[in-house]
Coordinates of C-alpha atoms and ligand atoms in Angstrom, one line a residue:
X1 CA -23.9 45.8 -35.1
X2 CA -27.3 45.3 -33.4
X3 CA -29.9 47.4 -31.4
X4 CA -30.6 44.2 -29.6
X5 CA -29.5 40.8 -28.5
X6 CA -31.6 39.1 -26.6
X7 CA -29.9 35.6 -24.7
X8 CA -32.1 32.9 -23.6
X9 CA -35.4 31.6 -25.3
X10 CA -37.6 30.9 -22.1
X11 CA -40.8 32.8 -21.5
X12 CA -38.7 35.9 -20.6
X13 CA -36.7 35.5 -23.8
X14 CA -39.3 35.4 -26.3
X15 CA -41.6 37.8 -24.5
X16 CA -38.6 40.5 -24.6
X17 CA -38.4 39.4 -28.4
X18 CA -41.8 39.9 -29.0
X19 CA -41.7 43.4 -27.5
X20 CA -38.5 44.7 -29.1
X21 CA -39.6 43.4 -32.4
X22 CA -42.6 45.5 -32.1
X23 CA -41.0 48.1 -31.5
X24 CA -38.7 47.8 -34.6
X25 CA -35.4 46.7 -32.8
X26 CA -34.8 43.6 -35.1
X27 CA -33.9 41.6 -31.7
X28 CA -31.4 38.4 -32.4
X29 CA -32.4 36.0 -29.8
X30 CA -30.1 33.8 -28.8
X31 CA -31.7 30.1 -28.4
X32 CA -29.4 27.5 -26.4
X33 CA -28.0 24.8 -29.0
X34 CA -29.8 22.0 -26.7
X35 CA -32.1 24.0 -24.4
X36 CA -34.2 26.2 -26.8
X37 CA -37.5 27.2 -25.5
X38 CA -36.4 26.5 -21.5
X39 CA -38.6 24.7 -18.5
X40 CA -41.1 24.5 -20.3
X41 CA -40.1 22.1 -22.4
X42 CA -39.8 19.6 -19.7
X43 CA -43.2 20.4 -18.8
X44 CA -46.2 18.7 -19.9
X45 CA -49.3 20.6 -18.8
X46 CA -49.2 23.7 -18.0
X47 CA -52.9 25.5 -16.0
X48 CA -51.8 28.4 -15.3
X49 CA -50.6 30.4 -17.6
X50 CA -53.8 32.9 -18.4
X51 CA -55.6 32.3 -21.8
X52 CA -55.5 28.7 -22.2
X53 CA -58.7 27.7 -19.9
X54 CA -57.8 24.1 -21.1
X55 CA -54.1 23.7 -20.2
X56 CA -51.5 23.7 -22.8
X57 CA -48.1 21.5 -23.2
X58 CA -45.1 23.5 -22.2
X59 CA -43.6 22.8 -25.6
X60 CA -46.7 23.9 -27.2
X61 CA -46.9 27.2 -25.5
X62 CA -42.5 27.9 -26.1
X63 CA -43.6 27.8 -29.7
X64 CA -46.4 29.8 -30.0
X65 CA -44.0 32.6 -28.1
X66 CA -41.3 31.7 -30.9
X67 CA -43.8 31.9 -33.1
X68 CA -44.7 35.5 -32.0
X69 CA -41.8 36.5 -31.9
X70 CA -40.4 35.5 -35.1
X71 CA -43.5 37.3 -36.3
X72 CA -42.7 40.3 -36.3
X73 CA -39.0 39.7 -37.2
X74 CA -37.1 38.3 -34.3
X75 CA -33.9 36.5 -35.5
X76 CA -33.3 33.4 -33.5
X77 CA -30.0 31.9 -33.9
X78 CA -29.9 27.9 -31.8
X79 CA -25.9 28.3 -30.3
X80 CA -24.8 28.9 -27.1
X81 CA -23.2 31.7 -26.0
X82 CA -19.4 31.1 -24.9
X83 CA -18.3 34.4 -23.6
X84 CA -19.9 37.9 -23.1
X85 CA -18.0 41.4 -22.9
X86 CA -20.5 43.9 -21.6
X87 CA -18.5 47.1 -20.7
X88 CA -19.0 49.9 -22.9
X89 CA -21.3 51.1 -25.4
X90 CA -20.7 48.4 -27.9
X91 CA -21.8 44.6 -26.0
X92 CA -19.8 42.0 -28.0
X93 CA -21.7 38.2 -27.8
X94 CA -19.1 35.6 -28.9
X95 CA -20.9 32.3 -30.0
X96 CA -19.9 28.4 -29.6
X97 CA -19.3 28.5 -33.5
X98 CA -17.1 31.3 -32.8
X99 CA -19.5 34.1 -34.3
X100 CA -18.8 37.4 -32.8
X101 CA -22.3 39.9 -32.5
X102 CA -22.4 43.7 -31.3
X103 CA -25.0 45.3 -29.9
X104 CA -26.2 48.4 -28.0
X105 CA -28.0 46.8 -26.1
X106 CA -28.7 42.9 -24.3
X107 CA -31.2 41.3 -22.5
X108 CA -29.8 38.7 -20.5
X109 CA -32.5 35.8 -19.9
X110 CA -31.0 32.7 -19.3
X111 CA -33.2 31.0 -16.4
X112 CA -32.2 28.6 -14.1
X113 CA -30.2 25.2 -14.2
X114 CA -31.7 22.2 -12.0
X115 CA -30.3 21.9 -8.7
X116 CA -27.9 18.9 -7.7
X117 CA -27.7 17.2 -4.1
X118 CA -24.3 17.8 -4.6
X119 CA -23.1 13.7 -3.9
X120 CA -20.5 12.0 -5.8
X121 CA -23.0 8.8 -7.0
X122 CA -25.3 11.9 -8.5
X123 CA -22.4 12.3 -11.1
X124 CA -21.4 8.9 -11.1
X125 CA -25.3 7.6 -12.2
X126 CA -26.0 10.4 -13.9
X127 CA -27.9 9.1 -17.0
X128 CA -28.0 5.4 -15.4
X129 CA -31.3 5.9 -12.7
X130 CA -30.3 9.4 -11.8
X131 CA -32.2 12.0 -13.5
X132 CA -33.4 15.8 -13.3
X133 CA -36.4 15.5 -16.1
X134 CA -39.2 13.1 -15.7
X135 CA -41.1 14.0 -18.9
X136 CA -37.7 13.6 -20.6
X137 CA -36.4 10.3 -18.8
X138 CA -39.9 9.0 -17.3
X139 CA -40.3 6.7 -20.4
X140 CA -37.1 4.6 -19.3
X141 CA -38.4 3.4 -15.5
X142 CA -41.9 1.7 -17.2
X143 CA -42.8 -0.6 -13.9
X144 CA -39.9 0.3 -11.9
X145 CA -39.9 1.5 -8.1
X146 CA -38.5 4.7 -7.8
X147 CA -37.7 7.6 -5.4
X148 CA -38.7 11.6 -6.1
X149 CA -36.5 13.8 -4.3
X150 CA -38.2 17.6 -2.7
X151 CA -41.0 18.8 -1.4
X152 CA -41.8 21.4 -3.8
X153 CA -44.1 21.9 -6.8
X154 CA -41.6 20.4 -9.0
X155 CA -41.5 17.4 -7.2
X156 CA -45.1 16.6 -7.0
X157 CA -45.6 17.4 -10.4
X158 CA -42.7 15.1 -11.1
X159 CA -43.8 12.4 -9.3
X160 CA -47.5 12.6 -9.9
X161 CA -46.1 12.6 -13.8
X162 CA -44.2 9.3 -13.1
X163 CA -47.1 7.3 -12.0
X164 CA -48.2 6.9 -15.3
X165 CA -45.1 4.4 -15.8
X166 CA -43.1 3.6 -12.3
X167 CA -45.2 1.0 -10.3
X168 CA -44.7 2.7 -7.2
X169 CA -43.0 6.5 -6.7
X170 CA -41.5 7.4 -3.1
X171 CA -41.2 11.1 -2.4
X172 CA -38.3 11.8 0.0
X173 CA -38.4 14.6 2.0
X174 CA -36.6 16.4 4.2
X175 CA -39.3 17.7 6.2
X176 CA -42.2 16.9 7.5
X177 CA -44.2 19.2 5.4
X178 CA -44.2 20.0 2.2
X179 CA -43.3 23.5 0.5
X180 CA -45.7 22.7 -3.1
X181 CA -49.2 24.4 -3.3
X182 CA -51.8 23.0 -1.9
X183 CA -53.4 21.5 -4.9
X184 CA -50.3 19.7 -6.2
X185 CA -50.2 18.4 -2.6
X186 CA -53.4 17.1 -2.9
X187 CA -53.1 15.6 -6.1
X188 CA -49.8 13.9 -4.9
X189 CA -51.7 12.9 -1.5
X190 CA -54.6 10.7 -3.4
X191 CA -52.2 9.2 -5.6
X192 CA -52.0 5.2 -4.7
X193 CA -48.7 4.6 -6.4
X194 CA -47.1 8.2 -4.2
X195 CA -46.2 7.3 -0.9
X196 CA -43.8 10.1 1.4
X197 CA -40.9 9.3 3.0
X198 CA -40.8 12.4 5.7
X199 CA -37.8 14.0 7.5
X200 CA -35.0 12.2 4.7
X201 CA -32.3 13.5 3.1
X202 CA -30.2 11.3 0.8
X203 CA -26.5 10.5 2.1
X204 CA -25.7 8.1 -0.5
X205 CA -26.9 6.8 -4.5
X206 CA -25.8 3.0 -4.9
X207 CA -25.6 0.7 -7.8
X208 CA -22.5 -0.4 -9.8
X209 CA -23.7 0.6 -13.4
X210 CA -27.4 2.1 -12.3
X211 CA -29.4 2.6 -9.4
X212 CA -30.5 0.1 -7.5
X213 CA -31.2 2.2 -3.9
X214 CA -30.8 5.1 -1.7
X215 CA -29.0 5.6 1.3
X216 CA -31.4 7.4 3.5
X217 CA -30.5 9.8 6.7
X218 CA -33.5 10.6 8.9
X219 CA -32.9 14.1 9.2
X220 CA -34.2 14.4 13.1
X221 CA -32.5 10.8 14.6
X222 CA -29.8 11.1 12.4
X223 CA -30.1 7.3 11.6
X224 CA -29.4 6.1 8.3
X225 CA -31.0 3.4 6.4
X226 CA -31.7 1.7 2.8
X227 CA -33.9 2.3 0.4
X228 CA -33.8 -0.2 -2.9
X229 CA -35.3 1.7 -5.8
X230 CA -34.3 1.3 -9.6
X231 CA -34.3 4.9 -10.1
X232 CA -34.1 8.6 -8.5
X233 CA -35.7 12.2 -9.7
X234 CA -33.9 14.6 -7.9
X235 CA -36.3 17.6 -7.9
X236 CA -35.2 20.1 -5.3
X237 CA -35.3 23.5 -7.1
X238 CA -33.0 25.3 -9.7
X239 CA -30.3 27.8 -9.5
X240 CA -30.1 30.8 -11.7
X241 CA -27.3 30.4 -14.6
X242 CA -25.3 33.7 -14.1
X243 CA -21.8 31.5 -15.1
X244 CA -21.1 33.9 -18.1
X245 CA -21.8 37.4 -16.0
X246 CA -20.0 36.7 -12.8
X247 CA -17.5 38.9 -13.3
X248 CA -18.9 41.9 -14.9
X249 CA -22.9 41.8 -13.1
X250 CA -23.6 42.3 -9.7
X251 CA -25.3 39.6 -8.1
X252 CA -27.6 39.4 -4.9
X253 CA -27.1 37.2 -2.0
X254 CA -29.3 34.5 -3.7
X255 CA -27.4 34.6 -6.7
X256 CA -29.5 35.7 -8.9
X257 CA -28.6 38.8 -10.8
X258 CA -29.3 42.2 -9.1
X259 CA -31.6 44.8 -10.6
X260 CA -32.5 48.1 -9.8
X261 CA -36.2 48.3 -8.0
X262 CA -38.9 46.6 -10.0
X263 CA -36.6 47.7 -13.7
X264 CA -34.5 45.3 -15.3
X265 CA -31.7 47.5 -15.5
X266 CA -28.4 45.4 -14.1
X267 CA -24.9 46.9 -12.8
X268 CA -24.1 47.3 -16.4
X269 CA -25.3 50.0 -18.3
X270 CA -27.0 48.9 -21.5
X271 CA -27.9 45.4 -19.8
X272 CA -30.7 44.6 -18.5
X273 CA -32.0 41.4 -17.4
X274 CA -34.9 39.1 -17.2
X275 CA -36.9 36.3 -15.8
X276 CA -36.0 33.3 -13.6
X277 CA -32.3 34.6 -13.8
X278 CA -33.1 38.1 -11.4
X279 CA -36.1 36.0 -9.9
X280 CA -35.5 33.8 -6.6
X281 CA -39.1 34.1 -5.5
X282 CA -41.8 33.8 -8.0
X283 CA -40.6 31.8 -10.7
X284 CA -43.5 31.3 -13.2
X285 CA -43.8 31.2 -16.7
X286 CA -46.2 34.2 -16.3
X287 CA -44.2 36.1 -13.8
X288 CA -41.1 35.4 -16.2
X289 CA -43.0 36.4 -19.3
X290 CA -43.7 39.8 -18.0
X291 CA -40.4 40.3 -16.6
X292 CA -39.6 40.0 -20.2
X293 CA -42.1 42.7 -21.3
X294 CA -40.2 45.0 -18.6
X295 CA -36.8 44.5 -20.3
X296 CA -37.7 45.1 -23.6
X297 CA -39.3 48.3 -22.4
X298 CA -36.2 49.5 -20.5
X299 CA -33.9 48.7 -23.2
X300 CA -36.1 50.1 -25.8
X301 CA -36.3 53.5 -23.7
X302 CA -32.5 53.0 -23.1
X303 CA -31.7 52.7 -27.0
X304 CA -33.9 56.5 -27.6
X305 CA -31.7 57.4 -25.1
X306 CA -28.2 57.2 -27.0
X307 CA -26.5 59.6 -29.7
X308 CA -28.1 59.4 -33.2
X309 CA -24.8 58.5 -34.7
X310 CA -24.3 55.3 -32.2
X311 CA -27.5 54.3 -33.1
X312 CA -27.3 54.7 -36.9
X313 CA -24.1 52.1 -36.3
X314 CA -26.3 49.7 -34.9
X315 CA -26.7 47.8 -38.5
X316 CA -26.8 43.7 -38.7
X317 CA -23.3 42.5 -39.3
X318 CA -21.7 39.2 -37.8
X319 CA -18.0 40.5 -37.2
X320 CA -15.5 37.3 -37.3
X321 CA -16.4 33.3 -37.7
X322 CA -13.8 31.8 -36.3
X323 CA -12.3 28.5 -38.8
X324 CA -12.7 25.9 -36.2
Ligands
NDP401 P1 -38.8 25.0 -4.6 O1 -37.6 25.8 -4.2 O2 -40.2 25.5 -4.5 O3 -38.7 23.6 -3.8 C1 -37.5 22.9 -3.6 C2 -37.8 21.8 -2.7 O4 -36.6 21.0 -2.7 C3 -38.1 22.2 -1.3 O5 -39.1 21.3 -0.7 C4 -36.7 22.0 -0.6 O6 -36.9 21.7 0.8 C5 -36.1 20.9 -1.3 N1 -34.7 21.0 -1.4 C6 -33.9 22.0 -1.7 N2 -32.6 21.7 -1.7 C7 -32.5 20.5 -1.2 C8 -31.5 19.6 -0.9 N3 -30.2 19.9 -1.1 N4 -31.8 18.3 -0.5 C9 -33.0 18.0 -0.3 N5 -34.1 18.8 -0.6 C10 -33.8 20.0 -1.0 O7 -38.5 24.5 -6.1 P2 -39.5 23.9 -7.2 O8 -38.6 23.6 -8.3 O9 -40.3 22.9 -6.6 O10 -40.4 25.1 -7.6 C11 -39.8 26.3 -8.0 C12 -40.9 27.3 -8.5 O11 -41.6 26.8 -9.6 C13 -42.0 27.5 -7.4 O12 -42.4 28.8 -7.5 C14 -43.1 26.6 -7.9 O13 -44.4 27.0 -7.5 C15 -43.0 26.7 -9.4 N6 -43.5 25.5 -10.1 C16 -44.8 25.4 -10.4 C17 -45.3 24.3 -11.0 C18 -46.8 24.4 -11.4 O14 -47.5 25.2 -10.9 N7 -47.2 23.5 -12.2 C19 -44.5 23.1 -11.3 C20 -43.2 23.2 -10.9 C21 -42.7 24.4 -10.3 P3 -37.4 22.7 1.9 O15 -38.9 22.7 1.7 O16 -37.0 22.0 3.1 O17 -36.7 24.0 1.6

């Protein structure tokens, strides 16, 4: 058995992992098989994240935190967590290559997932013109027209991003305003190849085997027209991925996991929780990074708190691997 499993390897992940390393816990983190190191991997610059007055790639930055991390002995196993049991003193983390780990403690920091429109064609052209990732799929629509969907910072980062290989980017709206900051407005604004489509929502994705237009409904007349583009970014926020705690966290109205106050201590005692996951405002790689920092503390202050015979349990051993 563990002191500490951490789950998910975003900012919040390896910033706990840094901090309950330090502090002697011998953390396992728990990377995702294909997601390991979060949003930021689908990021290319990053300017805000303090100590890097030049910028720094997303990727970049996730491994310097692994790096950290690993530093001071952070385990990091790259599976993905099939099923949690968090009652009791003893947390069991059952893995997709059937590995069983126990631990006193976890720090559950699994971010958020990219949001769908939620149409049928979405699923349908998923992987032929419909995309969630521009740095990951950008490459494929070289001298293409296509459409950016949201008004946020993801969106003008995405289509400011896709300029360097689409001949022409729409961003489709469903306001008349845009939610992103101002300078990723700006930026989007003096683009040549960004022009806005305002007060659209997208009723309809058509194409037989990919994209070849959007079905448009002005959101004020209520009149629908066409749109031919040969691909579509749909950029419209993320939702927390609370699938494996439903049952056994509370959640808030937003869905993201409830915490006491400004700790990271959840319904569940002995897990506590970090990041985009408990965050439906903020949502930055610093603000996530920190939230990170607070979990560690809380759990390490939670650990001095238990029996001396519990704790002296709390060795390193996988329990069962399952055969298939
Ligand atoms: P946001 O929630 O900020 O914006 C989502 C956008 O998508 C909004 O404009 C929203 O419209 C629109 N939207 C939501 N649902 C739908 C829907 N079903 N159909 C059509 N449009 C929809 O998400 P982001 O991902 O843009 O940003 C999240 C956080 O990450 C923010 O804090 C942002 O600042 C940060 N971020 C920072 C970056 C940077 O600084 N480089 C880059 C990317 C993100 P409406 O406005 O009408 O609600």
């Amino acid at each position: 058995m563990r002191q500490i499993i951490i789950i998910g390897s975003g900012p919040a992940g390896f910033t706990a992992a840094i901090y309950a390393a330090r502090a002697n816990l011998k953390p396992l983190l728990i990377a995702s098989s294909v997601e390991a190191g979060g949003e930021l991997m689908n990021t290319t610059e990053v300017e805000n994240f303090p100590g890097f007055p030049e910028g720094v790639q997303g990727p970049e930055l996730m491994a310097k935190m692994q790096e950290q991390a690993e530093r001071f002995g952070t385990e990091v196993v790259y599976d993905d967590v099939t099923e949690l049991e968090l009652t009791g003193a003893t947390k069991t983390v059952t893995l997709g290559n059937g590995e069983k780990h126990e631990a006193l403690a976890v720090i559950f920091a699994t971010g958020s997932a990219y949001r769908k429109l939620g149409l049928d064609d979405e699923e349908r052209l998923s992987g032929r013109g419909v995309s969630w990732c521009a740095t990951c799929d950008g490459f494929f629509f070289k001298g293409k027209t296509i459409a950016v969907i949201g008004g946020g910072d993801s969106a003008m980062e995405e289509a400011t991003f896709l300029t360097r290989f689409a001949s022409k980017v729409y961003v489709v709206h469903r306001k008349d305003t845009l939610r992103a900051s101002k300078i990723m407005q700006e930026r989007a604004f003096n683009n040549p190849k960004i022009e806005f489509v305002w007060n659209s929502e997208v009723a309809g994705i058509t194409g037989t085997d990919a994209v070849d237009g959007l079905v448009l409904r002005d959101t004020v007349s209520g009149a629908e027209r066409s749109l031919p583009v040969g691909g579509i970014f749909v950029a419209i926020g993320n939702d927390p991925r609370t699938h494996l705690v439903h049952n056994q966290l509370d959640l808030t109205p937003e869905g993201t996991i409830a915490v006491a106050g400004r700790t990271s201590k959840t319904s569940q005692t002995g897990v506590f929780a970090a990041g985009d996951v408990i965050d439906p405002t903020y949502r930055q790689a610093v603000t996530a990074a920190a939230s990170g920092t607070v979990a560690a503390l809380d759990a390490e202050h939670y650990l001095a708190s238990l029996p001396a015979d519990l704790l002296a349990s709390a060795g390193e051993t996988v329990l069962a691997t399952s055969t298939n």
